PDB file of C-alpha atoms in Angstrom:
ATOM      1  CA  UNK A  15     -24.242 -10.362  -1.403  1.00 53.00           C
ATOM      2  CA  UNK A  16     -26.171  -8.722   1.396  1.00 53.00           C
ATOM      3  CA  UNK A  17     -29.218  -8.544  -0.851  1.00 57.00           C
ATOM      4  CA  UNK A  18     -28.969 -12.166  -1.802  1.00 48.00           C
ATOM      5  CA  UNK A  19     -29.015 -13.108   1.900  1.00 51.00           C
ATOM      6  CA  UNK A  20     -31.779 -10.538   2.690  1.00 54.00           C
ATOM      7  CA  UNK A  21     -29.535  -8.823   5.160  1.00 62.00           C
ATOM      8  CA  UNK A  22     -29.218  -5.222   6.173  1.00 64.00           C
ATOM      9  CA  UNK A  23     -25.695  -3.777   6.023  1.00 71.00           C
ATOM     10  CA  UNK A  24     -25.823  -2.337   9.517  1.00 86.00           C
ATOM     11  CA  UNK A  25     -22.628  -3.134  11.519  1.00 94.00           C
ATOM     12  CA  UNK A  26     -20.746  -4.511   8.409  1.00 95.00           C
ATOM     13  CA  UNK A  27     -18.922  -2.748   5.670  1.00 96.00           C
ATOM     14  CA  UNK A  28     -16.338  -3.452   3.070  1.00 96.00           C
ATOM     15  CA  UNK A  29     -13.188  -1.348   2.671  1.00 98.00           C
ATOM     16  CA  UNK A  30     -10.439  -1.291   0.011  1.00 98.00           C
ATOM     17  CA  UNK A  31      -6.895  -1.194   1.335  1.00 97.00           C
ATOM     18  CA  UNK A  32      -3.470  -0.983  -0.203  1.00 93.00           C
ATOM     19  CA  UNK A  33      -3.217  -0.267  -3.893  1.00 94.00           C
ATOM     20  CA  UNK A  34      -6.930  -0.982  -4.235  1.00 96.00           C
ATOM     21  CA  UNK A  35      -7.647   1.658  -1.620  1.00 97.00           C
ATOM     22  CA  UNK A  36      -5.479   4.333  -3.239  1.00 95.00           C
ATOM     23  CA  UNK A  37      -6.809   3.454  -6.783  1.00 95.00           C
ATOM     24  CA  UNK A  38      -3.469   2.197  -8.060  1.00 95.00           C
ATOM     25  CA  UNK A  39      -4.459  -1.329  -9.055  1.00 95.00           C
ATOM     26  CA  UNK A  40      -2.519  -3.033 -11.895  1.00 97.00           C
ATOM     27  CA  UNK A  41      -3.760  -5.738 -14.168  1.00 96.00           C
ATOM     28  CA  UNK A  42      -2.729  -8.636 -11.990  1.00 96.00           C
ATOM     29  CA  UNK A  43      -2.584  -6.976  -8.565  1.00 96.00           C
ATOM     30  CA  UNK A  44      -4.142  -8.576  -5.536  1.00 94.00           C
ATOM     31  CA  UNK A  45      -7.304  -7.137  -4.131  1.00 95.00           C
ATOM     32  CA  UNK A  46      -6.718  -6.052  -0.560  1.00 96.00           C
ATOM     33  CA  UNK A  47      -9.999  -5.788   1.277  1.00 97.00           C
ATOM     34  CA  UNK A  48     -11.161  -5.427   4.874  1.00 97.00           C
ATOM     35  CA  UNK A  49     -14.470  -6.503   6.342  1.00 97.00           C
ATOM     36  CA  UNK A  50     -15.087  -3.951   9.093  1.00 97.00           C
ATOM     37  CA  UNK A  51     -17.464  -5.225  11.831  1.00 96.00           C
ATOM     38  CA  UNK A  52     -19.298  -3.200  14.346  1.00 95.00           C
ATOM     39  CA  UNK A  53     -18.831  -5.654  17.208  1.00 93.00           C
ATOM     40  CA  UNK A  54     -18.087  -9.310  18.055  1.00 92.00           C
ATOM     41  CA  UNK A  55     -21.739 -10.321  17.674  1.00 92.00           C
ATOM     42  CA  UNK A  56     -21.782  -9.037  14.054  1.00 92.00           C
ATOM     43  CA  UNK A  57     -18.461 -10.825  13.512  1.00 90.00           C
ATOM     44  CA  UNK A  58     -19.989 -14.170  14.489  1.00 92.00           C
ATOM     45  CA  UNK A  59     -23.045 -13.671  12.403  1.00 89.00           C
ATOM     46  CA  UNK A  60     -21.217 -12.461   9.330  1.00 89.00           C
ATOM     47  CA  UNK A  61     -18.609 -15.296   9.064  1.00 90.00           C
ATOM     48  CA  UNK A  62     -20.496 -17.455   6.603  1.00 89.00           C
ATOM     49  CA  UNK A  63     -21.355 -14.420   4.467  1.00 88.00           C
ATOM     50  CA  UNK A  64     -17.675 -13.226   4.450  1.00 90.00           C
ATOM     51  CA  UNK A  65     -16.367 -16.720   3.594  1.00 91.00           C
ATOM     52  CA  UNK A  66     -18.861 -16.996   0.703  1.00 91.00           C
ATOM     53  CA  UNK A  67     -18.006 -13.542  -0.576  1.00 91.00           C
ATOM     54  CA  UNK A  68     -14.239 -14.266  -0.502  1.00 90.00           C
ATOM     55  CA  UNK A  69     -14.719 -17.593  -2.274  1.00 92.00           C
ATOM     56  CA  UNK A  70     -16.776 -15.964  -4.965  1.00 93.00           C
ATOM     57  CA  UNK A  71     -14.056 -13.428  -5.672  1.00 93.00           C
ATOM     58  CA  UNK A  72     -11.471 -16.146  -6.018  1.00 92.00           C
ATOM     59  CA  UNK A  73     -13.806 -18.222  -8.222  1.00 94.00           C
ATOM     60  CA  UNK A  74     -14.218 -15.405 -10.768  1.00 93.00           C
ATOM     61  CA  UNK A  75     -10.409 -14.917 -11.030  1.00 91.00           C
ATOM     62  CA  UNK A  76      -9.451 -12.255  -8.514  1.00 93.00           C
ATOM     63  CA  UNK A  77      -6.434 -12.778  -6.150  1.00 92.00           C
ATOM     64  CA  UNK A  78      -7.832 -11.629  -2.829  1.00 93.00           C
ATOM     65  CA  UNK A  79      -6.073 -10.680   0.401  1.00 93.00           C
ATOM     66  CA  UNK A  80      -8.847 -10.229   2.961  1.00 93.00           C
ATOM     67  CA  UNK A  81      -9.114  -9.577   6.660  1.00 93.00           C
ATOM     68  CA  UNK A  82     -11.874  -9.115   9.112  1.00 94.00           C
ATOM     69  CA  UNK A  83     -11.645  -6.753  12.096  1.00 95.00           C
ATOM     70  CA  UNK A  84     -14.013  -5.189  14.551  1.00 95.00           C
ATOM     71  CA  UNK A  85     -13.971  -1.486  15.127  1.00 94.00           C
ATOM     72  CA  UNK A  86     -12.264  -2.078  18.506  1.00 93.00           C
ATOM     73  CA  UNK A  87      -9.537  -4.233  16.931  1.00 93.00           C
ATOM     74  CA  UNK A  88      -8.770  -1.542  14.400  1.00 93.00           C
ATOM     75  CA  UNK A  89      -8.382   0.986  17.218  1.00 90.00           C
ATOM     76  CA  UNK A  90      -5.549  -1.075  18.851  1.00 88.00           C
ATOM     77  CA  UNK A  91      -2.076  -0.775  17.257  1.00 84.00           C
ATOM     78  CA  UNK A  92      -0.573  -4.211  17.145  1.00 77.00           C
ATOM     79  CA  UNK A  93       3.200  -4.280  17.448  1.00 78.00           C
ATOM     80  CA  UNK A  94       3.649  -7.487  15.417  1.00 80.00           C
ATOM     81  CA  UNK A  95       1.377  -6.414  12.601  1.00 77.00           C
ATOM     82  CA  UNK A  96       2.446  -3.032  11.520  1.00 85.00           C
ATOM     83  CA  UNK A  97       1.831  -3.713   7.858  1.00 87.00           C
ATOM     84  CA  UNK A  98      -1.928  -3.974   8.541  1.00 90.00           C
ATOM     85  CA  UNK A  99      -1.948  -0.549  10.206  1.00 91.00           C
ATOM     86  CA  UNK A 100      -0.039   0.913   7.339  1.00 93.00           C
ATOM     87  CA  UNK A 101      -2.472  -0.612   4.887  1.00 93.00           C
ATOM     88  CA  UNK A 102      -5.275   1.140   6.772  1.00 94.00           C
ATOM     89  CA  UNK A 103      -3.780   4.493   5.798  1.00 95.00           C
ATOM     90  CA  UNK A 104      -5.071   3.733   2.355  1.00 96.00           C
ATOM     91  CA  UNK A 105      -8.569   2.889   3.449  1.00 97.00           C
ATOM     92  CA  UNK A 106     -11.453   3.531   1.130  1.00 98.00           C
ATOM     93  CA  UNK A 107     -15.147   2.739   1.631  1.00 98.00           C
ATOM     94  CA  UNK A 108     -16.664   0.319  -0.876  1.00 97.00           C
ATOM     95  CA  UNK A 109     -20.038  -0.914   0.339  1.00 94.00           C
ATOM     96  CA  UNK A 110     -22.197  -1.596   3.422  1.00 94.00           C
ATOM     97  CA  UNK A 111     -22.637   0.519   6.549  1.00 95.00           C
ATOM     98  CA  UNK A 112     -21.334   3.941   5.626  1.00 96.00           C
ATOM     99  CA  UNK A 113     -21.907   5.271   9.156  1.00 96.00           C
ATOM    100  CA  UNK A 114     -19.642   2.513  10.538  1.00 97.00           C
ATOM    101  CA  UNK A 115     -16.831   3.515   8.051  1.00 98.00           C
ATOM    102  CA  UNK A 116     -17.338   7.188   8.898  1.00 97.00           C
ATOM    103  CA  UNK A 117     -16.724   6.396  12.633  1.00 97.00           C
ATOM    104  CA  UNK A 118     -13.598   4.472  11.790  1.00 97.00           C
ATOM    105  CA  UNK A 119     -12.322   7.046   9.365  1.00 97.00           C
ATOM    106  CA  UNK A 120     -12.967  10.313  11.323  1.00 96.00           C
ATOM    107  CA  UNK A 121     -12.978   9.292  14.999  1.00 95.00           C
ATOM    108  CA  UNK A 122     -11.280   5.960  15.695  1.00 95.00           C
ATOM    109  CA  UNK A 123      -8.224   5.738  13.465  1.00 95.00           C
ATOM    110  CA  UNK A 124      -7.124   9.406  13.573  1.00 94.00           C
ATOM    111  CA  UNK A 125      -6.824   9.252  17.366  1.00 93.00           C
ATOM    112  CA  UNK A 126      -4.951   5.881  17.264  1.00 92.00           C
ATOM    113  CA  UNK A 127      -2.676   6.950  14.471  1.00 91.00           C
ATOM    114  CA  UNK A 128      -1.764  10.194  16.271  1.00 91.00           C
ATOM    115  CA  UNK A 129      -0.935   8.356  19.519  1.00 90.00           C
ATOM    116  CA  UNK A 130       1.194   5.710  17.675  1.00 92.00           C
ATOM    117  CA  UNK A 131       2.822   8.180  15.212  1.00 91.00           C
ATOM    118  CA  UNK A 132       6.480   7.586  16.299  1.00 92.00           C
ATOM    119  CA  UNK A 133       5.901   3.858  16.138  1.00 93.00           C
ATOM    120  CA  UNK A 134       4.354   3.887  12.674  1.00 93.00           C
ATOM    121  CA  UNK A 135       7.088   6.175  11.340  1.00 93.00           C
ATOM    122  CA  UNK A 136       9.757   3.886  12.739  1.00 93.00           C
ATOM    123  CA  UNK A 137       8.062   0.903  11.054  1.00 93.00           C
ATOM    124  CA  UNK A 138       7.900   2.609   7.696  1.00 94.00           C
ATOM    125  CA  UNK A 139      11.552   3.503   7.962  1.00 93.00           C
ATOM    126  CA  UNK A 140      12.526  -0.029   9.054  1.00 93.00           C
ATOM    127  CA  UNK A 141      10.523  -1.709   6.257  1.00 94.00           C
ATOM    128  CA  UNK A 142      12.057   0.724   3.737  1.00 95.00           C
ATOM    129  CA  UNK A 143      15.576   0.088   4.976  1.00 95.00           C
ATOM    130  CA  UNK A 144      15.081  -3.650   4.841  1.00 96.00           C
ATOM    131  CA  UNK A 145      13.661  -3.451   1.283  1.00 97.00           C
ATOM    132  CA  UNK A 146      16.334  -1.208  -0.028  1.00 97.00           C
ATOM    133  CA  UNK A 147      19.067  -3.376   1.556  1.00 97.00           C
ATOM    134  CA  UNK A 148      17.681  -6.456  -0.283  1.00 98.00           C
ATOM    135  CA  UNK A 149      18.439  -4.663  -3.489  1.00 98.00           C
ATOM    136  CA  UNK A 150      21.891  -3.404  -2.497  1.00 97.00           C
ATOM    137  CA  UNK A 151      20.633   0.123  -1.794  1.00 97.00           C
ATOM    138  CA  UNK A 152      21.105   1.182  -5.421  1.00 98.00           C
ATOM    139  CA  UNK A 153      18.775   1.937  -8.284  1.00 98.00           C
ATOM    140  CA  UNK A 154      21.194   0.522 -10.793  1.00 98.00           C
ATOM    141  CA  UNK A 155      20.126  -3.020 -11.526  1.00 98.00           C
ATOM    142  CA  UNK A 156      20.349  -4.768 -14.888  1.00 98.00           C
ATOM    143  CA  UNK A 157      16.824  -6.133 -14.456  1.00 98.00           C
ATOM    144  CA  UNK A 158      15.130  -3.962 -11.885  1.00 98.00           C
ATOM    145  CA  UNK A 159      11.973  -4.712 -10.113  1.00 98.00           C
ATOM    146  CA  UNK A 160       9.793  -1.712 -10.859  1.00 98.00           C
ATOM    147  CA  UNK A 161       7.749  -2.173  -7.707  1.00 98.00           C
ATOM    148  CA  UNK A 162      10.294  -3.185  -5.005  1.00 98.00           C
ATOM    149  CA  UNK A 163      13.647  -1.992  -6.142  1.00 98.00           C
ATOM    150  CA  UNK A 164      15.096   1.354  -4.973  1.00 98.00           C
ATOM    151  CA  UNK A 165      13.403   4.017  -7.048  1.00 98.00           C
ATOM    152  CA  UNK A 166      10.404   1.695  -7.599  1.00 98.00           C
ATOM    153  CA  UNK A 167       6.756   2.372  -6.826  1.00 98.00           C
ATOM    154  CA  UNK A 168       7.350   1.181  -3.212  1.00 97.00           C
ATOM    155  CA  UNK A 169       9.558   4.213  -2.679  1.00 97.00           C
ATOM    156  CA  UNK A 170       6.701   6.532  -3.805  1.00 96.00           C
ATOM    157  CA  UNK A 171       4.304   4.831  -1.470  1.00 95.00           C
ATOM    158  CA  UNK A 172       6.709   5.092   1.434  1.00 95.00           C
ATOM    159  CA  UNK A 173       6.939   8.880   0.789  1.00 94.00           C
ATOM    160  CA  UNK A 174       3.098   9.126   0.811  1.00 93.00           C
ATOM    161  CA  UNK A 175       2.787   7.199   4.074  1.00 93.00           C
ATOM    162  CA  UNK A 176       5.448   9.384   5.797  1.00 92.00           C
ATOM    163  CA  UNK A 177       3.685  12.507   4.805  1.00 89.00           C
ATOM    164  CA  UNK A 178       0.374  11.167   5.827  1.00 89.00           C
ATOM    165  CA  UNK A 179       1.580  10.350   9.308  1.00 88.00           C
ATOM    166  CA  UNK A 180       3.730  13.336  10.155  1.00 81.00           C
ATOM    167  CA  UNK A 181       2.201  16.671  10.907  1.00 63.00           C
ATOM    168  CA  UNK A 182       3.974  18.935   8.398  1.00 48.00           C
ATOM    169  CA  UNK A 183       3.949  21.751  10.985  1.00 46.00           C
ATOM    170  CA  UNK A 184       6.510  19.837  12.970  1.00 55.00           C
ATOM    171  CA  UNK A 185       9.370  21.095  10.834  1.00 49.00           C
ATOM    172  CA  UNK A 186       9.203  18.706   7.983  1.00 56.00           C
ATOM    173  CA  UNK A 187       9.676  20.661   4.802  1.00 59.00           C
ATOM    174  CA  UNK A 188       6.941  20.666   2.213  1.00 69.00           C
ATOM    175  CA  UNK A 189       7.589  19.205  -1.250  1.00 78.00           C
ATOM    176  CA  UNK A 190       8.078  21.780  -3.870  1.00 87.00           C
ATOM    177  CA  UNK A 191       5.910  22.193  -6.940  1.00 90.00           C
ATOM    178  CA  UNK A 192       8.907  21.160  -9.116  1.00 93.00           C
ATOM    179  CA  UNK A 193       9.541  18.111  -6.984  1.00 92.00           C
ATOM    180  CA  UNK A 194       5.827  17.155  -7.109  1.00 93.00           C
ATOM    181  CA  UNK A 195       5.874  17.412 -10.935  1.00 96.00           C
ATOM    182  CA  UNK A 196       9.021  15.244 -11.146  1.00 96.00           C
ATOM    183  CA  UNK A 197       7.450  12.645  -8.822  1.00 96.00           C
ATOM    184  CA  UNK A 198       4.168  12.587 -10.820  1.00 97.00           C
ATOM    185  CA  UNK A 199       6.048  12.085 -14.015  1.00 97.00           C
ATOM    186  CA  UNK A 200       8.124   9.234 -12.472  1.00 98.00           C
ATOM    187  CA  UNK A 201       5.029   7.491 -11.100  1.00 98.00           C
ATOM    188  CA  UNK A 202       3.293   7.757 -14.496  1.00 98.00           C
ATOM    189  CA  UNK A 203       6.374   6.278 -16.262  1.00 98.00           C
ATOM    190  CA  UNK A 204       6.771   3.332 -13.759  1.00 98.00           C
ATOM    191  CA  UNK A 205       3.050   2.680 -13.744  1.00 98.00           C
ATOM    192  CA  UNK A 206       3.073   2.333 -17.547  1.00 98.00           C
ATOM    193  CA  UNK A 207       5.993  -0.107 -17.260  1.00 98.00           C
ATOM    194  CA  UNK A 208       4.238  -2.159 -14.563  1.00 98.00           C
ATOM    195  CA  UNK A 209       1.066  -2.507 -16.607  1.00 98.00           C
ATOM    196  CA  UNK A 210       3.161  -3.545 -19.593  1.00 98.00           C
ATOM    197  CA  UNK A 211       4.969  -6.153 -17.441  1.00 98.00           C
ATOM    198  CA  UNK A 212       1.762  -7.590 -16.149  1.00 98.00           C
ATOM    199  CA  UNK A 213       0.175  -7.912 -19.589  1.00 98.00           C
ATOM    200  CA  UNK A 214       3.421  -9.298 -21.157  1.00 98.00           C
ATOM    201  CA  UNK A 215       3.914 -11.944 -18.409  1.00 97.00           C
ATOM    202  CA  UNK A 216       0.206 -12.689 -17.736  1.00 97.00           C
ATOM    203  CA  UNK A 217       0.808 -12.490 -13.963  1.00 96.00           C
ATOM    204  CA  UNK A 218       1.982 -10.117 -11.183  1.00 96.00           C
ATOM    205  CA  UNK A 219       5.645 -10.196 -12.233  1.00 98.00           C
ATOM    206  CA  UNK A 220       7.313  -6.818 -11.935  1.00 98.00           C
ATOM    207  CA  UNK A 221      10.794  -7.632 -13.194  1.00 98.00           C
ATOM    208  CA  UNK A 222      11.982  -5.553 -16.111  1.00 98.00           C
ATOM    209  CA  UNK A 223      13.930  -8.228 -18.001  1.00 98.00           C
ATOM    210  CA  UNK A 224      16.333  -7.613 -20.915  1.00 98.00           C
ATOM    211  CA  UNK A 225      13.778  -8.875 -23.374  1.00 98.00           C
ATOM    212  CA  UNK A 226      11.027  -6.576 -22.078  1.00 98.00           C
ATOM    213  CA  UNK A 227      13.402  -3.659 -21.883  1.00 98.00           C
ATOM    214  CA  UNK A 228      13.972  -4.060 -25.669  1.00 98.00           C
ATOM    215  CA  UNK A 229      10.195  -4.317 -26.302  1.00 98.00           C
ATOM    216  CA  UNK A 230       9.480  -1.245 -24.143  1.00 98.00           C
ATOM    217  CA  UNK A 231      12.189   0.754 -25.917  1.00 98.00           C
ATOM    218  CA  UNK A 232      10.883  -0.162 -29.319  1.00 97.00           C
ATOM    219  CA  UNK A 233       7.450   1.238 -28.272  1.00 97.00           C
ATOM    220  CA  UNK A 234       8.904   4.252 -26.535  1.00 97.00           C
ATOM    221  CA  UNK A 235       6.881   3.140 -23.538  1.00 98.00           C
ATOM    222  CA  UNK A 236       6.191   5.811 -21.003  1.00 97.00           C
ATOM    223  CA  UNK A 237       7.889   8.475 -23.138  1.00 96.00           C
ATOM    224  CA  UNK A 238       4.916   9.270 -25.384  1.00 90.00           C
ATOM    225  CA  UNK A 239       6.681  10.506 -28.491  1.00 94.00           C
ATOM    226  CA  UNK A 240       6.397   7.263 -30.439  1.00 93.00           C
ATOM    227  CA  UNK A 241      10.123   7.332 -31.323  1.00 96.00           C
ATOM    228  CA  UNK A 242      11.735   3.929 -30.968  1.00 97.00           C
ATOM    229  CA  UNK A 243      14.941   3.869 -28.865  1.00 97.00           C
ATOM    230  CA  UNK A 244      17.683   1.383 -28.109  1.00 98.00           C
ATOM    231  CA  UNK A 245      17.261  -0.368 -24.763  1.00 98.00           C
ATOM    232  CA  UNK A 246      20.183   1.519 -23.353  1.00 98.00           C
ATOM    233  CA  UNK A 247      18.672   4.955 -24.303  1.00 98.00           C
ATOM    234  CA  UNK A 248      15.339   3.974 -22.887  1.00 98.00           C
ATOM    235  CA  UNK A 249      16.776   2.627 -19.647  1.00 98.00           C
ATOM    236  CA  UNK A 250      18.395   5.966 -19.102  1.00 98.00           C
ATOM    237  CA  UNK A 251      14.831   7.330 -18.874  1.00 98.00           C
ATOM    238  CA  UNK A 252      13.964   4.682 -16.350  1.00 98.00           C
ATOM    239  CA  UNK A 253      17.007   5.480 -14.133  1.00 98.00           C
ATOM    240  CA  UNK A 254      16.288   9.127 -14.260  1.00 98.00           C
ATOM    241  CA  UNK A 255      12.761   8.634 -12.907  1.00 98.00           C
ATOM    242  CA  UNK A 256      13.928   5.943 -10.362  1.00 98.00           C
ATOM    243  CA  UNK A 257      16.462   8.418  -9.054  1.00 98.00           C
ATOM    244  CA  UNK A 258      13.848  10.985  -8.491  1.00 97.00           C
ATOM    245  CA  UNK A 259      11.561   8.720  -6.345  1.00 97.00           C
ATOM    246  CA  UNK A 260      14.558   7.226  -4.411  1.00 97.00           C
ATOM    247  CA  UNK A 261      16.036  10.568  -3.603  1.00 96.00           C
ATOM    248  CA  UNK A 262      12.735  11.916  -2.341  1.00 93.00           C
ATOM    249  CA  UNK A 263      12.169   8.863  -0.134  1.00 93.00           C
ATOM    250  CA  UNK A 264      15.659   8.985   1.362  1.00 92.00           C
ATOM    251  CA  UNK A 265      15.504  12.749   1.954  1.00 89.00           C
ATOM    252  CA  UNK A 266      12.138  12.526   3.684  1.00 85.00           C
ATOM    253  CA  UNK A 267      13.063   9.468   5.720  1.00 81.00           C
ATOM    254  CA  UNK A 268      16.246  11.249   6.961  1.00 81.00           C
ATOM    255  CA  UNK A 269      14.261  14.345   7.953  1.00 73.00           C
ATOM    256  CA  UNK A 270      11.615  12.380   9.777  1.00 67.00           C
ATOM    257  CA  UNK A 271      14.167  10.257  11.653  1.00 68.00           C
ATOM    258  CA  UNK A 272      14.693  13.267  13.921  1.00 59.00           C
ATOM    259  CA  UNK A 273      10.954  13.381  14.535  1.00 56.00           C
ATOM    260  CA  UNK A 274      10.980   9.740  15.694  1.00 59.00           C
ATOM    261  CA  UNK A 275      14.014  10.192  17.931  1.00 54.00           C
ATOM    262  CA  UNK A 276      12.604  13.339  19.484  1.00 57.00           C
ATOM    263  CA  UNK A 277       9.138  11.970  20.082  1.00 56.00           C
ATOM    264  CA  UNK A 278       8.136   9.799  23.029  1.00 48.00           C
ATOM    265  CA  UNK A 279       7.197   6.448  21.641  1.00 48.00           C
ATOM    266  CA  UNK A 280       3.582   5.637  22.199  1.00 49.00           C
ATOM    267  CA  UNK A 281       2.717   2.410  23.864  1.00 49.00           C
ATOM    268  CA  UNK A 282       1.882  -0.206  21.327  1.00 57.00           C
ATOM    269  CA  UNK A 283      -0.545  -2.944  22.253  1.00 56.00           C
ATOM    270  CA  UNK A 284      -0.420  -6.664  21.464  1.00 55.00           C
ATOM    271  CA  UNK A 285      -3.854  -7.982  20.535  1.00 52.00           C
ATOM    272  CA  UNK A 286      -4.278 -10.805  23.079  1.00 49.00           C
ATOM    273  CA  UNK A 287      -7.550 -11.864  21.535  1.00 50.00           C
ATOM    274  CA  UNK A 288      -6.071 -12.183  18.077  1.00 50.00           C
ATOM    275  CA  UNK A 289      -2.920 -13.945  19.418  1.00 50.00           C
ATOM    276  CA  UNK A 290      -5.246 -16.426  21.170  1.00 47.00           C
ATOM    277  CA  UNK A 291      -7.007 -17.178  17.927  1.00 48.00           C
ATOM    278  CA  UNK A 292      -3.696 -17.755  16.180  1.00 44.00           C
ATOM    279  CA  UNK A 293      -2.690 -20.265  18.935  1.00 45.00           C
ATOM    280  CA  UNK A 294      -5.691 -22.417  18.547  1.00 41.00           C
TER     281      UNK A 294
END
């Protein structure tokens, strides 16, 4: 797009966030992207380009969740937009001004994240509690959501975020090799299911219905031995893997609650400029 408009990438780069950033996209997942801008002048100049690029992605069939932020805006932790700052933990450079991304990645965000560590940890725990409560705080659902339910892929991501934020020298125990192996097997199993659900439904639908449980069991999906099973037998495999991820998330969350309580909460800023935009 920059070449089409005969523009240099200086002061503008494109980042992948969320599942796209951590290379865990599924067939019908949204693309979470961030346009990182060096300053407000670049932001003003780049608006038409960003709008055109976003429209092009939608026109060719991608579901896009995009945002634009200046370097200074990324630096400020916004109390009412914790999800954006958590998504930044999965940042990955795609194109544009590599030096701008390097500044964000190695200088700006590490300092901000360290200062706001107790706040970010508290937000992860709050979001996790609320999500688990919506599903009754149990992995045992007749038609589980393999992304959002307890023991789903969200539990795995919450664990990754918690470990990214907390300095493990602060008394948080390291995950053992055996736990790591169990976690990896669970993620592989659930990822295979989620791909199967997307292709079967033709959309981003992550509910493992009775009908699709039977189809997955017939294919021995995620097991790898090619031996057909009854739905009940196959679902026992699902619940075993879900229990692994859910237990790890709950154990780590409890351990890090003490870190949050014992840490002085960092001041969190409200972005007055962005609030003013929203009020227009």
